């Protein structure tokens, strides 16, 4: 029986986010449907009851709508926090990497949220919605990502990542870079010539144990590199296609 996964897609109706979800991230949804029993939620209102009914092994939060999701992500009795504490996997990726603000990011992953010590680093390439000139740049700017075999989740092989055929290198892309307190949380490091010191504290893919489960973030904003599907599937604990 395939593992059960819930995909949460909670952007505003009629927004460009809905188009981008289907156009840019449809390949990920299709891959998850091939590897898991996938249930798609478009509203956060029934997260708790849906999770109890489906009993998933993982939840992927792929779309925007953070304003509608936030209380359920960071509240003391958040359904997703409890799910992770009890052994589940929650992965944030997709449009969230393009839409999330620094404040939202740090509320989710800071001490009032999952408390993993991750902060919003910077965008690679142009980010039209930013008021901070420091995170803007030429749209053509891209970086590579490298698999960190010293990552905690890779070393202890909690998610069977060592046999998941994870790519060693991510093709040049424009991710959101995350800064961590613990370099063992970096699953994919960023190859960025602008980062000359403490480079090991910056990642384009990060993952940490929380309680008996795991929380992760994948920074690809455009889904224009082939490796994203495999990385997301592996971070959700799903077998690669060849293993099925």
C-alpha positions as a printed Julia matrix, in Angstrom:
244×3 Matrix{Float64}:
   0.0    0.0     0.0
   1.49   3.4    -0.97
   2.17   5.96    1.77
  -0.49   8.61    2.35
   0.4   12.27    1.81
  -1.67  15.44    2.19
  -0.91  18.42   -0.05
  -2.08  21.77    1.33
  -2.75  24.46   -1.27
  -4.42  27.44    0.37
  -3.89  30.5    -1.8
  -6.62  33.09   -2.39
  -9.22  32.1    -4.97
  -8.77  33.8    -8.32
  -5.2   34.81   -7.59
  -2.2   34.3    -9.84
  -0.99  31.8    -7.24
  -3.62  29.32   -8.43
  -2.32  29.57  -11.99
   1.29  29.23  -10.88
   0.44  26.23   -8.74
  -0.94  24.35  -11.73
   1.52  25.68  -14.3
   4.8   25.62  -12.34
   4.17  22.96   -9.74
   1.82  20.54  -11.48
   4.75  18.21  -12.2
   5.38  17.82   -8.48
   1.73  17.05   -7.78
   1.72  14.47  -10.58
   4.88  12.82   -9.24
   3.41  12.62   -5.75
   0.25  11.04   -7.15
   2.43   8.38   -8.78
   4.35   7.61   -5.58
   1.76   8.09   -2.86
  -1.93   8.16   -2.09
  -2.25  11.95   -2.38
  -5.07  14.02   -0.91
  -5.2   17.72   -1.88
  -6.63  20.32    0.51
  -7.48  23.81   -0.71
  -8.64  25.17    2.64
  -6.93  25.1     6.04
 -10.23  24.92    7.88
 -10.43  21.14    8.04
  -6.76  20.29    8.5
  -7.25  18.59   11.86
 -10.23  16.43   10.88
  -8.71  15.54    7.5
  -5.44  14.44    9.09
  -7.31  12.25   11.57
  -9.35  10.69    8.77
  -6.45  10.06    6.37
  -3.65   9.42    8.89
  -0.87  10.52    6.49
   2.83   9.87    6.83
   3.66  13.33    5.46
   2.15  16.74    4.7
   3.46  19.03    1.96
   2.56  22.73    2.18
   3.12  23.84   -1.38
   1.18  27.06   -1.9
   0.85  30.55   -0.45
  -2.02  31.67    1.72
   0.25  31.94    4.74
  -2.13  34.44    6.31
  -4.8   31.72    6.39
  -2.44  28.97    7.51
  -0.24  30.71   10.01
  -2.27  30.22   13.2
  -2.54  26.52   12.44
   1.22  26.32   11.88
   2.54  28.19   14.9
  -0.2   28.06   17.54
   0.65  26.18   20.71
  -1.8   23.42   19.73
  -1.14  23.59   15.99
  -2.24  20.47   14.13
   0.95  20.42   12.07
   3.24  20.88   15.06
   1.51  18.04   16.87
   1.72  15.89   13.73
   5.49  16.37   13.52
   6.01  15.82   17.24
   4.22  12.49   16.9
   6.35  11.23   14.02
   5.05  12.88   10.85
   6.89  14.84    8.16
   5.93  18.39    7.16
   7.65  19.92    4.13
   7.25  23.54    3.0
   8.06  24.22   -0.65
   6.63  25.45   -3.92
   5.02  28.88   -4.11
   5.71  29.46   -0.43
   9.38  29.91   -1.32
   8.4   32.83   -3.58
   5.7   34.41   -1.44
   6.72  34.05    2.19
   8.04  37.14    3.99
  10.94  37.22    6.43
   8.56  37.74    9.34
   6.29  34.87    8.29
   9.25  32.56    7.75
  10.68  33.25   11.16
   7.31  32.9    12.91
   6.93  29.44   11.4
  10.46  28.16   11.99
  11.47  30.29   14.99
  10.99  29.59   18.68
   7.23  30.19   18.56
   6.85  27.79   15.65
   8.82  24.63   14.92
  11.78  26.11   16.84
  14.51  24.86   14.51
  16.49  28.1    14.36
  16.05  28.81   10.65
  15.87  32.34    9.28
  15.12  33.9     5.93
  18.5   34.31    4.2
  18.11  35.93    0.8
  16.64  35.4    -2.63
  18.89  34.55   -5.52
  17.88  36.61   -8.53
  15.19  39.23   -8.76
  12.3   39.28   -6.33
   9.73  41.81   -7.47
   7.78  41.83   -4.22
  10.66  42.86   -1.99
  11.22  46.32   -0.54
  14.69  45.35    0.63
  17.21  46.23   -2.06
  19.65  43.79   -0.51
  17.63  40.8    -1.72
  17.14  42.13   -5.24
  19.44  41.22   -8.08
  19.64  40.54  -11.77
  17.01  37.97  -12.76
  19.67  35.92  -14.53
  21.59  35.27  -11.33
  21.55  31.58  -10.43
  23.34  29.25   -8.02
  23.9   25.52   -7.74
  23.09  23.33   -4.76
  25.2   20.46   -3.41
  24.05  17.46   -1.39
  25.45  17.63    2.15
  26.24  14.08    3.2
  26.95  15.38    6.71
  23.34  16.45    7.17
  21.77  14.89   10.24
  18.9   13.31    8.32
  21.36  11.86    5.81
  23.84  10.47    8.34
  21.24   8.74   10.5
  19.25   7.76    7.38
  15.96   8.34    9.18
  14.16   8.82    5.86
  16.14   6.26    3.89
  17.79   9.12    2.03
  20.99   7.19    1.38
  19.13   4.88   -0.99
  16.77   7.51   -2.4
  19.11   8.34   -5.28
  19.27  11.97   -4.27
  21.09  14.07   -6.85
  24.56  15.16   -5.77
  24.13  18.52   -7.47
  21.22  20.81   -8.25
  21.37  22.62  -11.59
  21.66  26.43  -11.48
  18.43  27.94  -10.18
  17.0   30.92   -8.23
  16.07  29.67   -4.75
  15.34  31.22   -1.41
  18.45  30.65    0.7
  17.84  29.69    4.34
  20.27  30.48    7.15
  20.49  27.9     9.95
  21.94  27.81   13.45
  22.92  24.16   13.1
  24.77  23.3     9.85
  23.66  19.67   10.24
  20.19  20.87    9.18
  21.47  21.76    5.68
  20.59  18.93    3.29
  21.56  20.94    0.2
  24.18  23.64    0.54
  24.26  26.66   -1.73
  27.18  27.23   -4.08
  27.15  31.02   -3.94
  30.3   33.05   -4.7
  28.88  35.93   -2.65
  28.94  33.81    0.52
  32.58  33.57    1.52
  32.27  33.01    5.28
  30.08  30.61    7.27
  28.87  29.15    3.98
  27.97  25.91    5.77
  25.17  27.79    7.58
  23.32  28.5     4.33
  21.17  26.04    2.42
  18.65  25.75   -0.38
  17.19  22.62    1.22
  17.01  22.2     5.0
  15.57  19.53    7.26
  15.53  18.88   10.99
  14.11  16.32   13.41
  11.38  17.74   15.65
  10.09  15.39   18.31
   9.68  12.02   16.61
   9.17  13.57   13.17
  10.75  16.02   10.75
  10.2   19.47    9.29
  11.79  20.6     6.04
  11.98  23.48    3.58
  12.94  23.34   -0.1
  13.83  26.73   -1.56
  13.23  26.25   -5.3
  10.93  29.12   -6.33
  10.3   28.25   -9.99
  10.47  24.46  -10.31
  12.66  24.87  -13.36
  15.28  22.27  -12.4
  14.64  18.58  -12.96
  16.02  17.55   -9.56
  13.27  19.26   -7.53
  10.77  16.41   -7.96
  13.25  13.82   -6.66
  14.38  15.98   -3.74
  10.83  16.77   -2.61
   9.8   13.13   -2.87
  12.81  12.04   -0.81
  12.23  14.7     1.85
   8.67  13.39    2.18
  10.03   9.9     2.79
   8.67   8.54   -0.5
  10.46   5.92   -2.6
  12.02   7.01   -5.86
  10.14   5.96   -8.97
  12.53   3.12   -9.78
  11.9    1.51   -6.38
   8.18   1.19   -6.97
